[in-house]
Amino acid sequence: MSAFIDEFPLASGLYYLNHAAVAPWPKRAVDAVRRFAEENARLGASDYPAWLQVELRLRERLQRLLNAPSRSDIALLKNTSEALSFVAFGLDWRAGDQVVISDEEFPSNRIVWEALQPRGVEVIQVNLAGADPEAALLAACGPRTRLLAISAVQYASGLRLDLPRLGAGCRQRGVLLCVDAIQQLGAQPFDVQACDCAFAMADGHKWLLGPEGLAVFYCRADLREQLALHEYGWHMLEHAGDYDRTDWQPARSARRFECGSPNMLGAMALEASLSLLEEVGMQQVGIRLEERMQQLQQGLQSIPGIQLHSPLEPQRRAGILTFSLDGWSNQALFARLREQQVICAQRGAGVRFSPHFYTEPAVIEQTLALLRQMAQG
């Protein structure tokens, strides 16, 4: 595993614990983008077919990462919000339909459903604070519920949900399951078939270690044509390369959701980043990340005045721990940590730490030492 640490030559004295926000790129992604830029400067698009092969490899890597049945189930979009919007404004809603979400969702997975209220769609928010959040979510799914939209891992608390259980419950109730996977994909294994997802989406710039501006959208094959399209262009056509053809139809694959020219620069970076995750293996990524989470949890619990606001059971988390410190406002705590070059985020009830599999244990220990000094005044 030490070989992969070399992929992240972070600046000396920087303690990077912010992968739940924006992750640093691995060296191979930087190299891929550099090569792409230099080639473009020298040759323009002379080797465009080779670029398309990289994009093809990216789709295949994403298919494997999500365990999607087919590469045709994978669309490359701009971000998670765009993918959620394809679902929200593609389904044939009727007045009185309901969408169930949680009360902890990131705005992307709340606003898009609230925007349907002019169509008569009701949004039901479920509190996740109880001992059995899955039971609470499923209990809220009544006869008028069309869709359960939930984050695999909540961005502020770090609560990780039992997606296979939710998928089975939704199937029994005739409800579609839509999973915002941005805080799990790349941190822990994720399987759209085991979860019985109708839809799943995630940006590449967090746990996938890629750039902003490129996301994956999984749409189950039997649902693709049920989503009404609102974006059209040359790239989303079944015969995309036949520019003189006057009769047209949307692509049968998930490419139907990609209206125009691809983000080829982003594809170069993300394909390289995913090659790293594949080399390590997602099972190993999850194991290594959990080791760092356990180290972080135990260290925080040993500091007087620290309050943890995240689940402590390994099966209930991915890579997020949120905490507060007695005598410090969250804003002041966050500001002091940033002054000490601890890169983190202020979220929810406290300050959020989010290491990754490659994070060196020494980085965590040095961060904990800083917090001990702060706790002592």
Short mmCIF file of the C-alpha atoms (twelve columns), coordinates in Angstrom:
data_MODEL
# 
_entry.id   MODEL 
# 
loop_
_atom_site.group_PDB 
_atom_site.id 
_atom_site.type_symbol 
_atom_site.label_atom_id 
_atom_site.label_alt_id 
_atom_site.label_comp_id 
_atom_site.label_asym_id 
_atom_site.label_seq_id 
_atom_site.Cartn_x 
_atom_site.Cartn_y 
_atom_site.Cartn_z 
_atom_site.pdbx_PDB_model_num 
ATOM 1   C CA . MET A 1   0.000   0.000  0.000   1 
ATOM 2   C CA . SER A 2   2.968   2.321  0.514   1 
ATOM 3   C CA . ALA A 3   3.423   2.478  -3.262  1 
ATOM 4   C CA . PHE A 4   0.071   4.203  -3.583  1 
ATOM 5   C CA . ILE A 5   0.988   6.872  -1.033  1 
ATOM 6   C CA . ASP A 6   3.456   8.164  -3.633  1 
ATOM 7   C CA . GLU A 7   0.454   8.947  -5.819  1 
ATOM 8   C CA . PHE A 8   -0.423  11.805 -3.451  1 
ATOM 9   C CA . PRO A 9   2.572   14.149 -3.016  1 
ATOM 10  C CA . LEU A 10  0.690   16.581 -0.812  1 
ATOM 11  C CA . ALA A 11  2.496   19.658 0.432   1 
ATOM 12  C CA . SER A 12  4.609   19.216 3.553   1 
ATOM 13  C CA . GLY A 13  2.708   20.175 6.706   1 
ATOM 14  C CA . LEU A 14  -0.705  19.746 5.064   1 
ATOM 15  C CA . TYR A 15  -3.155  17.427 6.841   1 
ATOM 16  C CA . TYR A 16  -5.760  16.581 4.207   1 
ATOM 17  C CA . LEU A 17  -8.967  15.254 5.789   1 
ATOM 18  C CA . ASN A 18  -11.544 16.595 3.349   1 
ATOM 19  C CA . HIS A 19  -12.327 13.875 0.798   1 
ATOM 20  C CA . ALA A 20  -16.048 14.237 1.488   1 
ATOM 21  C CA . ALA A 21  -15.759 17.691 -0.133  1 
ATOM 22  C CA . VAL A 22  -13.109 17.863 -2.869  1 
ATOM 23  C CA . ALA A 23  -10.249 15.357 -3.062  1 
ATOM 24  C CA . PRO A 24  -6.702  15.862 -4.319  1 
ATOM 25  C CA . TRP A 25  -5.936  14.100 -7.581  1 
ATOM 26  C CA . PRO A 26  -3.521  11.181 -7.658  1 
ATOM 27  C CA . LYS A 27  -0.311  11.748 -9.583  1 
ATOM 28  C CA . ARG A 28  -1.497  9.544  -12.453 1 
ATOM 29  C CA . ALA A 29  -4.498  11.811 -13.029 1 
ATOM 30  C CA . VAL A 30  -2.226  14.863 -13.121 1 
ATOM 31  C CA . ASP A 31  0.032   13.078 -15.606 1 
ATOM 32  C CA . ALA A 32  -2.914  12.067 -17.785 1 
ATOM 33  C CA . VAL A 33  -4.181  15.636 -17.981 1 
ATOM 34  C CA . ARG A 34  -0.686  16.957 -18.699 1 
ATOM 35  C CA . ARG A 35  -0.226  14.462 -21.546 1 
ATOM 36  C CA . PHE A 36  -3.638  15.308 -22.940 1 
ATOM 37  C CA . ALA A 37  -2.931  19.049 -22.859 1 
ATOM 38  C CA . GLU A 38  0.485   18.680 -24.450 1 
ATOM 39  C CA . GLU A 39  -0.890  16.412 -27.168 1 
ATOM 40  C CA . ASN A 40  -3.690  18.853 -27.851 1 
ATOM 41  C CA . ALA A 41  -1.209  21.710 -28.129 1 
ATOM 42  C CA . ARG A 42  0.975   19.793 -30.612 1 
ATOM 43  C CA . LEU A 43  -1.556  17.782 -32.587 1 
ATOM 44  C CA . GLY A 44  -4.981  19.188 -31.893 1 
ATOM 45  C CA . ALA A 45  -7.615  16.474 -32.208 1 
ATOM 46  C CA . SER A 46  -5.597  14.334 -34.629 1 
ATOM 47  C CA . ASP A 47  -5.908  11.346 -32.298 1 
ATOM 48  C CA . TYR A 48  -9.563  11.843 -31.335 1 
ATOM 49  C CA . PRO A 49  -10.322 8.118  -31.800 1 
ATOM 50  C CA . ALA A 50  -7.720  7.379  -29.112 1 
ATOM 51  C CA . TRP A 51  -9.438  9.869  -26.815 1 
ATOM 52  C CA . LEU A 52  -12.696 8.013  -27.329 1 
ATOM 53  C CA . GLN A 53  -10.989 4.814  -26.228 1 
ATOM 54  C CA . VAL A 54  -10.118 6.480  -22.926 1 
ATOM 55  C CA . GLU A 55  -13.746 7.530  -22.518 1 
ATOM 56  C CA . LEU A 56  -14.803 3.965  -23.284 1 
ATOM 57  C CA . ARG A 57  -12.444 2.647  -20.589 1 
ATOM 58  C CA . LEU A 58  -13.927 5.166  -18.168 1 
ATOM 59  C CA . ARG A 59  -17.442 3.854  -18.820 1 
ATOM 60  C CA . GLU A 60  -16.220 0.302  -18.329 1 
ATOM 61  C CA . ARG A 61  -14.494 1.194  -15.059 1 
ATOM 62  C CA . LEU A 62  -17.656 2.887  -13.814 1 
ATOM 63  C CA . GLN A 63  -19.731 -0.108 -14.835 1 
ATOM 64  C CA . ARG A 64  -17.499 -2.356 -12.741 1 
ATOM 65  C CA . LEU A 65  -17.384 0.095  -9.859  1 
ATOM 66  C CA . LEU A 66  -21.178 0.169  -9.630  1 
ATOM 67  C CA . ASN A 67  -21.621 -3.460 -10.717 1 
ATOM 68  C CA . ALA A 68  -24.031 -2.236 -13.379 1 
ATOM 69  C CA . PRO A 69  -25.356 -4.986 -15.675 1 
ATOM 70  C CA . SER A 70  -24.118 -3.239 -18.815 1 
ATOM 71  C CA . ARG A 71  -21.937 -0.377 -19.999 1 
ATOM 72  C CA . SER A 72  -25.107 0.883  -21.674 1 
ATOM 73  C CA . ASP A 73  -26.498 1.687  -18.219 1 
ATOM 74  C CA . ILE A 74  -23.808 4.338  -17.618 1 
ATOM 75  C CA . ALA A 75  -24.129 8.009  -18.583 1 
ATOM 76  C CA . LEU A 76  -21.434 10.656 -18.109 1 
ATOM 77  C CA . LEU A 77  -23.016 13.887 -16.888 1 
ATOM 78  C CA . LYS A 78  -21.834 17.197 -15.431 1 
ATOM 79  C CA . ASN A 79  -22.684 16.529 -11.780 1 
ATOM 80  C CA . THR A 80  -24.961 14.760 -9.330  1 
ATOM 81  C CA . SER A 81  -27.513 17.566 -9.463  1 
ATOM 82  C CA . GLU A 82  -27.937 17.161 -13.211 1 
ATOM 83  C CA . ALA A 83  -28.503 13.432 -12.823 1 
ATOM 84  C CA . LEU A 84  -31.069 13.995 -10.068 1 
ATOM 85  C CA . SER A 85  -32.809 16.525 -12.299 1 
ATOM 86  C CA . PHE A 86  -33.044 13.986 -15.127 1 
ATOM 87  C CA . VAL A 87  -34.956 11.731 -12.750 1 
ATOM 88  C CA . ALA A 88  -37.081 14.400 -11.094 1 
ATOM 89  C CA . PHE A 89  -38.217 16.033 -14.312 1 
ATOM 90  C CA . GLY A 90  -38.259 12.854 -16.386 1 
ATOM 91  C CA . LEU A 91  -40.795 10.789 -14.447 1 
ATOM 92  C CA . ASP A 92  -44.492 11.183 -15.298 1 
ATOM 93  C CA . TRP A 93  -45.704 12.616 -12.018 1 
ATOM 94  C CA . ARG A 94  -49.355 12.900 -11.126 1 
ATOM 95  C CA . ALA A 95  -50.848 15.294 -8.595  1 
ATOM 96  C CA . GLY A 96  -50.833 13.585 -5.219  1 
ATOM 97  C CA . ASP A 97  -47.696 11.531 -5.838  1 
ATOM 98  C CA . GLN A 98  -45.166 11.472 -3.013  1 
ATOM 99  C CA . VAL A 99  -41.377 11.443 -2.816  1 
ATOM 100 C CA . VAL A 100 -39.776 10.265 0.430   1 
ATOM 101 C CA . ILE A 101 -36.420 11.746 1.445   1 
ATOM 102 C CA . SER A 102 -34.587 12.162 4.755   1 
ATOM 103 C CA . ASP A 103 -34.263 15.285 6.872   1 
ATOM 104 C CA . GLU A 104 -30.455 15.209 6.507   1 
ATOM 105 C CA . GLU A 105 -30.079 15.452 2.730   1 
ATOM 106 C CA . PHE A 106 -27.607 17.706 0.977   1 
ATOM 107 C CA . PRO A 107 -29.550 20.437 -0.895  1 
ATOM 108 C CA . SER A 108 -29.023 18.657 -4.237  1 
ATOM 109 C CA . ASN A 109 -31.201 15.774 -3.055  1 
ATOM 110 C CA . ARG A 110 -33.864 17.988 -1.506  1 
ATOM 111 C CA . ILE A 111 -34.390 21.030 -3.706  1 
ATOM 112 C CA . VAL A 112 -34.858 18.995 -6.882  1 
ATOM 113 C CA . TRP A 113 -37.844 17.197 -5.335  1 
ATOM 114 C CA . GLU A 114 -39.289 20.326 -3.720  1 
ATOM 115 C CA . ALA A 115 -39.211 21.891 -7.187  1 
ATOM 116 C CA . LEU A 116 -41.908 19.386 -8.183  1 
ATOM 117 C CA . GLN A 117 -44.448 20.827 -5.762  1 
ATOM 118 C CA . PRO A 118 -46.108 22.977 -8.488  1 
ATOM 119 C CA . ARG A 119 -46.992 19.668 -10.154 1 
ATOM 120 C CA . GLY A 120 -48.737 18.505 -7.001  1 
ATOM 121 C CA . VAL A 121 -45.928 16.238 -5.813  1 
ATOM 122 C CA . GLU A 122 -45.581 16.018 -2.032  1 
ATOM 123 C CA . VAL A 123 -42.153 15.675 -0.411  1 
ATOM 124 C CA . ILE A 124 -42.067 13.664 2.826   1 
ATOM 125 C CA . GLN A 125 -38.994 14.214 5.028   1 
ATOM 126 C CA . VAL A 126 -38.128 11.397 7.419   1 
ATOM 127 C CA . ASN A 127 -36.075 11.832 10.577  1 
ATOM 128 C CA . LEU A 128 -33.080 9.476  10.641  1 
ATOM 129 C CA . ALA A 129 -32.127 9.951  14.293  1 
ATOM 130 C CA . GLY A 130 -33.828 6.792  15.567  1 
ATOM 131 C CA . ALA A 131 -32.337 3.349  16.075  1 
ATOM 132 C CA . ASP A 132 -33.721 2.014  12.769  1 
ATOM 133 C CA . PRO A 133 -33.596 4.689  10.042  1 
ATOM 134 C CA . GLU A 134 -34.357 2.171  7.278   1 
ATOM 135 C CA . ALA A 135 -37.602 1.166  9.006   1 
ATOM 136 C CA . ALA A 136 -38.543 4.831  9.359   1 
ATOM 137 C CA . LEU A 137 -37.922 5.501  5.668   1 
ATOM 138 C CA . LEU A 138 -39.889 2.462  4.528   1 
ATOM 139 C CA . ALA A 139 -42.744 3.190  6.934   1 
ATOM 140 C CA . ALA A 140 -43.141 6.583  5.249   1 
ATOM 141 C CA . CYS A 141 -43.621 4.919  1.846   1 
ATOM 142 C CA . GLY A 142 -47.377 4.735  1.445   1 
ATOM 143 C CA . PRO A 143 -49.661 3.935  -1.485  1 
ATOM 144 C CA . ARG A 144 -49.000 7.321  -3.100  1 
ATOM 145 C CA . THR A 145 -45.201 7.090  -2.853  1 
ATOM 146 C CA . ARG A 146 -43.540 6.868  -6.260  1 
ATOM 147 C CA . LEU A 147 -39.908 7.224  -5.255  1 
ATOM 148 C CA . LEU A 148 -37.545 7.050  -2.276  1 
ATOM 149 C CA . ALA A 149 -34.567 9.394  -2.852  1 
ATOM 150 C CA . ILE A 150 -31.805 8.916  -0.317  1 
ATOM 151 C CA . SER A 151 -28.082 9.532  0.089   1 
ATOM 152 C CA . ALA A 152 -26.101 6.360  0.636   1 
ATOM 153 C CA . VAL A 153 -24.114 8.256  3.290   1 
ATOM 154 C CA . GLN A 154 -25.353 11.479 4.847   1 
ATOM 155 C CA . TYR A 155 -22.946 14.326 4.143   1 
ATOM 156 C CA . ALA A 156 -22.965 15.907 7.615   1 
ATOM 157 C CA . SER A 157 -23.491 13.070 10.100  1 
ATOM 158 C CA . GLY A 158 -21.783 10.387 8.011   1 
ATOM 159 C CA . LEU A 159 -24.670 7.969  8.594   1 
ATOM 160 C CA . ARG A 160 -24.439 5.074  6.141   1 
ATOM 161 C CA . LEU A 161 -27.703 3.352  5.261   1 
ATOM 162 C CA . ASP A 162 -28.431 -0.301 4.535   1 
ATOM 163 C CA . LEU A 163 -29.175 0.082  0.830   1 
ATOM 164 C CA . PRO A 164 -29.969 -3.578 0.063   1 
ATOM 165 C CA . ARG A 165 -32.601 -3.474 2.794   1 
ATOM 166 C CA . LEU A 166 -34.064 -0.271 1.400   1 
ATOM 167 C CA . GLY A 167 -33.997 -1.711 -2.103  1 
ATOM 168 C CA . ALA A 168 -35.860 -4.837 -1.033  1 
ATOM 169 C CA . GLY A 169 -38.411 -2.756 0.880   1 
ATOM 170 C CA . CYS A 170 -38.975 -0.459 -2.080  1 
ATOM 171 C CA . ARG A 171 -39.423 -3.399 -4.422  1 
ATOM 172 C CA . GLN A 172 -42.080 -4.908 -2.136  1 
ATOM 173 C CA . ARG A 173 -43.923 -1.581 -2.102  1 
ATOM 174 C CA . GLY A 174 -43.607 -0.807 -5.803  1 
ATOM 175 C CA . VAL A 175 -41.444 2.255  -5.053  1 
ATOM 176 C CA . LEU A 176 -38.435 3.345  -7.115  1 
ATOM 177 C CA . LEU A 177 -35.137 3.744  -5.219  1 
ATOM 178 C CA . CYS A 178 -32.908 6.671  -6.230  1 
ATOM 179 C CA . VAL A 179 -29.503 6.758  -4.507  1 
ATOM 180 C CA . ASP A 180 -27.212 9.751  -4.290  1 
ATOM 181 C CA . ALA A 181 -24.019 7.715  -3.946  1 
ATOM 182 C CA . ILE A 182 -21.515 10.569 -3.861  1 
ATOM 183 C CA . GLN A 183 -20.381 9.901  -0.272  1 
ATOM 184 C CA . GLN A 184 -19.988 6.126  -0.717  1 
ATOM 185 C CA . LEU A 185 -18.797 5.508  -4.265  1 
ATOM 186 C CA . GLY A 186 -15.012 5.257  -4.075  1 
ATOM 187 C CA . ALA A 187 -14.978 4.995  -0.273  1 
ATOM 188 C CA . GLN A 188 -16.745 1.660  0.218   1 
ATOM 189 C CA . PRO A 189 -18.014 -0.979 -2.241  1 
ATOM 190 C CA . PHE A 190 -21.278 -0.043 -3.933  1 
ATOM 191 C CA . ASP A 191 -23.519 -2.370 -5.949  1 
ATOM 192 C CA . VAL A 192 -26.563 -1.117 -7.833  1 
ATOM 193 C CA . GLN A 193 -27.834 -4.643 -8.401  1 
ATOM 194 C CA . ALA A 194 -27.556 -5.706 -4.756  1 
ATOM 195 C CA . CYS A 195 -29.323 -2.472 -3.773  1 
ATOM 196 C CA . ASP A 196 -31.961 -2.863 -6.491  1 
ATOM 197 C CA . CYS A 197 -31.448 0.780  -7.464  1 
ATOM 198 C CA . ALA A 198 -33.606 2.336  -10.118 1 
ATOM 199 C CA . PHE A 199 -31.192 5.261  -10.331 1 
ATOM 200 C CA . ALA A 200 -27.814 6.107  -8.815  1 
ATOM 201 C CA . MET A 201 -25.497 9.053  -9.322  1 
ATOM 202 C CA . ALA A 202 -22.234 10.491 -8.029  1 
ATOM 203 C CA . ASP A 203 -19.734 13.217 -8.871  1 
ATOM 204 C CA . GLY A 204 -16.127 12.268 -9.479  1 
ATOM 205 C CA . HIS A 205 -14.451 14.881 -7.286  1 
ATOM 206 C CA . LYS A 206 -14.835 13.320 -3.833  1 
ATOM 207 C CA . TRP A 207 -13.979 9.703  -3.036  1 
ATOM 208 C CA . LEU A 208 -13.365 8.891  -6.706  1 
ATOM 209 C CA . LEU A 209 -10.346 11.240 -6.587  1 
ATOM 210 C CA . GLY A 210 -11.226 12.922 -9.865  1 
ATOM 211 C CA . PRO A 211 -12.108 16.388 -11.162 1 
ATOM 212 C CA . GLU A 212 -15.216 18.466 -10.669 1 
ATOM 213 C CA . GLY A 213 -17.550 18.680 -13.646 1 
ATOM 214 C CA . LEU A 214 -17.897 14.966 -14.428 1 
ATOM 215 C CA . ALA A 215 -20.339 12.538 -12.826 1 
ATOM 216 C CA . VAL A 216 -21.760 9.077  -13.355 1 
ATOM 217 C CA . PHE A 217 -25.482 8.446  -13.769 1 
ATOM 218 C CA . TYR A 218 -26.795 4.883  -13.592 1 
ATOM 219 C CA . CYS A 219 -30.289 4.339  -14.952 1 
ATOM 220 C CA . ARG A 220 -31.796 0.858  -14.885 1 
ATOM 221 C CA . ALA A 221 -32.363 -0.360 -18.443 1 
ATOM 222 C CA . ASP A 222 -36.131 -0.806 -18.174 1 
ATOM 223 C CA . LEU A 223 -36.523 2.780  -16.943 1 
ATOM 224 C CA . ARG A 224 -34.452 4.659  -19.522 1 
ATOM 225 C CA . GLU A 225 -37.271 5.272  -21.966 1 
ATOM 226 C CA . GLN A 226 -39.649 6.138  -19.108 1 
ATOM 227 C CA . LEU A 227 -37.665 9.291  -18.341 1 
ATOM 228 C CA . ALA A 228 -38.859 12.133 -20.550 1 
ATOM 229 C CA . LEU A 229 -35.933 13.993 -22.077 1 
ATOM 230 C CA . HIS A 230 -35.492 17.750 -21.752 1 
ATOM 231 C CA . GLU A 231 -32.037 18.116 -23.327 1 
ATOM 232 C CA . TYR A 232 -31.361 17.363 -26.971 1 
ATOM 233 C CA . GLY A 233 -28.309 17.493 -29.197 1 
ATOM 234 C CA . TRP A 234 -26.071 15.596 -31.561 1 
ATOM 235 C CA . HIS A 235 -24.422 13.329 -28.981 1 
ATOM 236 C CA . MET A 236 -27.567 11.754 -27.487 1 
ATOM 237 C CA . LEU A 237 -28.775 10.286 -30.778 1 
ATOM 238 C CA . GLU A 238 -28.783 6.595  -31.634 1 
ATOM 239 C CA . HIS A 239 -26.855 7.379  -34.830 1 
ATOM 240 C CA . ALA A 240 -24.697 10.121 -33.323 1 
ATOM 241 C CA . GLY A 241 -22.023 10.063 -36.035 1 
ATOM 242 C CA . ASP A 242 -24.386 10.294 -39.026 1 
ATOM 243 C CA . TYR A 243 -24.615 14.079 -39.270 1 
ATOM 244 C CA . ASP A 244 -26.642 14.130 -42.522 1 
ATOM 245 C CA . ARG A 245 -29.385 11.847 -41.254 1 
ATOM 246 C CA . THR A 246 -32.713 13.671 -40.964 1 
ATOM 247 C CA . ASP A 247 -34.698 11.049 -39.075 1 
ATOM 248 C CA . TRP A 248 -33.456 10.534 -35.538 1 
ATOM 249 C CA . GLN A 249 -34.204 8.931  -32.215 1 
ATOM 250 C CA . PRO A 250 -32.574 9.094  -28.787 1 
ATOM 251 C CA . ALA A 251 -29.885 6.525  -28.107 1 
ATOM 252 C CA . ARG A 252 -31.162 3.291  -26.627 1 
ATOM 253 C CA . SER A 253 -28.286 3.357  -24.135 1 
ATOM 254 C CA . ALA A 254 -27.831 5.812  -21.260 1 
ATOM 255 C CA . ARG A 255 -25.999 8.045  -23.744 1 
ATOM 256 C CA . ARG A 256 -29.500 9.415  -24.395 1 
ATOM 257 C CA . PHE A 257 -28.845 11.623 -21.330 1 
ATOM 258 C CA . GLU A 258 -25.642 13.147 -22.826 1 
ATOM 259 C CA . CYS A 259 -26.894 15.856 -25.131 1 
ATOM 260 C CA . GLY A 260 -23.656 17.408 -26.378 1 
ATOM 261 C CA . SER A 261 -19.892 17.157 -26.620 1 
ATOM 262 C CA . PRO A 262 -18.206 15.170 -23.845 1 
ATOM 263 C CA . ASN A 263 -15.946 16.508 -21.096 1 
ATOM 264 C CA . MET A 264 -12.895 14.825 -22.571 1 
ATOM 265 C CA . LEU A 265 -10.455 16.603 -20.272 1 
ATOM 266 C CA . GLY A 266 -12.374 15.385 -17.219 1 
ATOM 267 C CA . ALA A 267 -12.577 11.890 -18.675 1 
ATOM 268 C CA . MET A 268 -8.787  11.729 -18.944 1 
ATOM 269 C CA . ALA A 269 -8.392  12.591 -15.269 1 
ATOM 270 C CA . LEU A 270 -11.213 10.447 -13.884 1 
ATOM 271 C CA . GLU A 271 -10.257 7.384  -15.912 1 
ATOM 272 C CA . ALA A 272 -6.748  7.584  -14.472 1 
ATOM 273 C CA . SER A 273 -8.054  8.061  -10.927 1 
ATOM 274 C CA . LEU A 274 -10.363 5.074  -11.219 1 
ATOM 275 C CA . SER A 275 -7.480  2.948  -12.449 1 
ATOM 276 C CA . LEU A 276 -5.870  3.539  -9.052  1 
ATOM 277 C CA . LEU A 277 -8.997  2.468  -7.153  1 
ATOM 278 C CA . GLU A 278 -9.202  -0.643 -9.316  1 
ATOM 279 C CA . GLU A 279 -5.579  -1.534 -8.706  1 
ATOM 280 C CA . VAL A 280 -6.074  -1.281 -4.959  1 
ATOM 281 C CA . GLY A 281 -9.490  -2.973 -5.167  1 
ATOM 282 C CA . MET A 282 -12.601 -1.551 -3.559  1 
ATOM 283 C CA . GLN A 283 -12.640 -4.186 -0.838  1 
ATOM 284 C CA . GLN A 284 -9.134  -3.127 0.197   1 
ATOM 285 C CA . VAL A 285 -10.026 0.551  -0.139  1 
ATOM 286 C CA . GLY A 286 -12.919 0.008  2.263   1 
ATOM 287 C CA . ILE A 287 -10.797 -1.961 4.727   1 
ATOM 288 C CA . ARG A 288 -7.980  0.599  4.719   1 
ATOM 289 C CA . LEU A 289 -10.387 3.492  5.091   1 
ATOM 290 C CA . GLU A 290 -12.125 1.803  8.024   1 
ATOM 291 C CA . GLU A 291 -8.746  1.348  9.725   1 
ATOM 292 C CA . ARG A 292 -8.158  5.072  9.466   1 
ATOM 293 C CA . MET A 293 -11.673 5.824  10.656  1 
ATOM 294 C CA . GLN A 294 -11.154 3.604  13.692  1 
ATOM 295 C CA . GLN A 295 -7.854  5.324  14.469  1 
ATOM 296 C CA . LEU A 296 -9.531  8.700  14.153  1 
ATOM 297 C CA . GLN A 297 -12.530 7.712  16.267  1 
ATOM 298 C CA . GLN A 298 -10.453 6.277  19.092  1 
ATOM 299 C CA . GLY A 299 -8.166  9.283  19.075  1 
ATOM 300 C CA . LEU A 300 -11.033 11.765 19.197  1 
ATOM 301 C CA . GLN A 301 -12.742 9.832  21.985  1 
ATOM 302 C CA . SER A 302 -9.561  10.071 24.063  1 
ATOM 303 C CA . ILE A 303 -9.568  13.891 23.995  1 
ATOM 304 C CA . PRO A 304 -11.482 15.532 26.866  1 
ATOM 305 C CA . GLY A 305 -14.347 17.704 25.647  1 
ATOM 306 C CA . ILE A 306 -14.713 16.108 22.211  1 
ATOM 307 C CA . GLN A 307 -18.266 15.198 21.243  1 
ATOM 308 C CA . LEU A 308 -18.778 12.865 18.267  1 
ATOM 309 C CA . HIS A 309 -21.836 13.434 16.086  1 
ATOM 310 C CA . SER A 310 -21.375 10.490 13.715  1 
ATOM 311 C CA . PRO A 311 -22.222 6.800  14.015  1 
ATOM 312 C CA . LEU A 312 -19.537 4.766  15.755  1 
ATOM 313 C CA . GLU A 313 -20.466 1.344  14.365  1 
ATOM 314 C CA . PRO A 314 -18.298 0.499  11.307  1 
ATOM 315 C CA . GLN A 315 -21.276 -0.754 9.289   1 
ATOM 316 C CA . ARG A 316 -22.974 2.610  9.794   1 
ATOM 317 C CA . ARG A 317 -20.282 4.788  8.270   1 
ATOM 318 C CA . ALA A 318 -18.047 5.185  5.238   1 
ATOM 319 C CA . GLY A 319 -15.442 7.940  5.577   1 
ATOM 320 C CA . ILE A 320 -17.015 10.765 7.611   1 
ATOM 321 C CA . LEU A 321 -16.572 11.682 11.283  1 
ATOM 322 C CA . THR A 322 -18.108 14.911 12.590  1 
ATOM 323 C CA . PHE A 323 -17.250 16.270 16.034  1 
ATOM 324 C CA . SER A 324 -17.300 19.353 18.238  1 
ATOM 325 C CA . LEU A 325 -15.084 20.512 21.109  1 
ATOM 326 C CA . ASP A 326 -16.334 21.975 24.378  1 
ATOM 327 C CA . GLY A 327 -15.423 25.619 24.788  1 
ATOM 328 C CA . TRP A 328 -15.104 26.167 21.039  1 
ATOM 329 C CA . SER A 329 -17.721 27.252 18.573  1 
ATOM 330 C CA . ASN A 330 -17.701 25.111 15.464  1 
ATOM 331 C CA . GLN A 331 -16.724 28.131 13.383  1 
ATOM 332 C CA . ALA A 332 -13.763 28.955 15.634  1 
ATOM 333 C CA . LEU A 333 -12.684 25.319 15.787  1 
ATOM 334 C CA . PHE A 334 -12.775 25.032 12.013  1 
ATOM 335 C CA . ALA A 335 -10.865 28.291 11.577  1 
ATOM 336 C CA . ARG A 336 -8.113  27.234 14.004  1 
ATOM 337 C CA . LEU A 337 -7.705  23.873 12.300  1 
ATOM 338 C CA . ARG A 338 -7.411  25.578 8.916   1 
ATOM 339 C CA . GLU A 339 -4.734  27.855 10.359  1 
ATOM 340 C CA . GLN A 340 -2.839  24.708 11.307  1 
ATOM 341 C CA . GLN A 341 -3.185  23.380 7.727   1 
ATOM 342 C CA . VAL A 342 -5.779  20.759 8.676   1 
ATOM 343 C CA . ILE A 343 -8.018  20.690 5.601   1 
ATOM 344 C CA . CYS A 344 -11.520 19.761 6.713   1 
ATOM 345 C CA . ALA A 345 -15.074 21.170 6.593   1 
ATOM 346 C CA . GLN A 346 -17.663 22.671 8.914   1 
ATOM 347 C CA . ARG A 347 -20.821 20.643 8.452   1 
ATOM 348 C CA . GLY A 348 -23.915 19.847 10.474  1 
ATOM 349 C CA . ALA A 349 -23.326 19.693 14.213  1 
ATOM 350 C CA . GLY A 350 -19.577 20.240 14.064  1 
ATOM 351 C CA . VAL A 351 -16.373 19.912 12.082  1 
ATOM 352 C CA . ARG A 352 -16.134 17.068 9.583   1 
ATOM 353 C CA . PHE A 353 -13.038 14.940 9.025   1 
ATOM 354 C CA . SER A 354 -12.906 12.629 6.013   1 
ATOM 355 C CA . PRO A 355 -9.649  10.717 5.364   1 
ATOM 356 C CA . HIS A 356 -9.214  8.261  2.490   1 
ATOM 357 C CA . PHE A 357 -7.578  4.857  2.169   1 
ATOM 358 C CA . TYR A 358 -4.161  6.340  1.386   1 
ATOM 359 C CA . THR A 359 -4.140  8.816  4.302   1 
ATOM 360 C CA . GLU A 360 -1.032  8.110  6.347   1 
ATOM 361 C CA . PRO A 361 -1.658  7.210  10.013  1 
ATOM 362 C CA . ALA A 362 0.890   9.873  10.953  1 
ATOM 363 C CA . VAL A 363 -1.362  12.550 9.430   1 
ATOM 364 C CA . ILE A 364 -4.175  11.447 11.720  1 
ATOM 365 C CA . GLU A 365 -1.915  11.284 14.769  1 
ATOM 366 C CA . GLN A 366 -0.518  14.763 14.143  1 
ATOM 367 C CA . THR A 367 -4.035  16.141 13.702  1 
ATOM 368 C CA . LEU A 368 -5.119  14.527 16.959  1 
ATOM 369 C CA . ALA A 369 -2.088  16.060 18.692  1 
ATOM 370 C CA . LEU A 370 -3.187  19.518 17.525  1 
ATOM 371 C CA . LEU A 371 -6.672  18.905 18.884  1 
ATOM 372 C CA . ARG A 372 -5.276  17.789 22.238  1 
ATOM 373 C CA . GLN A 373 -3.391  21.072 22.492  1 
ATOM 374 C CA . MET A 374 -6.577  22.985 21.677  1 
ATOM 375 C CA . ALA A 375 -8.555  21.022 24.268  1 
ATOM 376 C CA . GLN A 376 -6.003  21.953 26.916  1 
ATOM 377 C CA . GLY A 377 -6.473  25.629 26.129  1 
# 
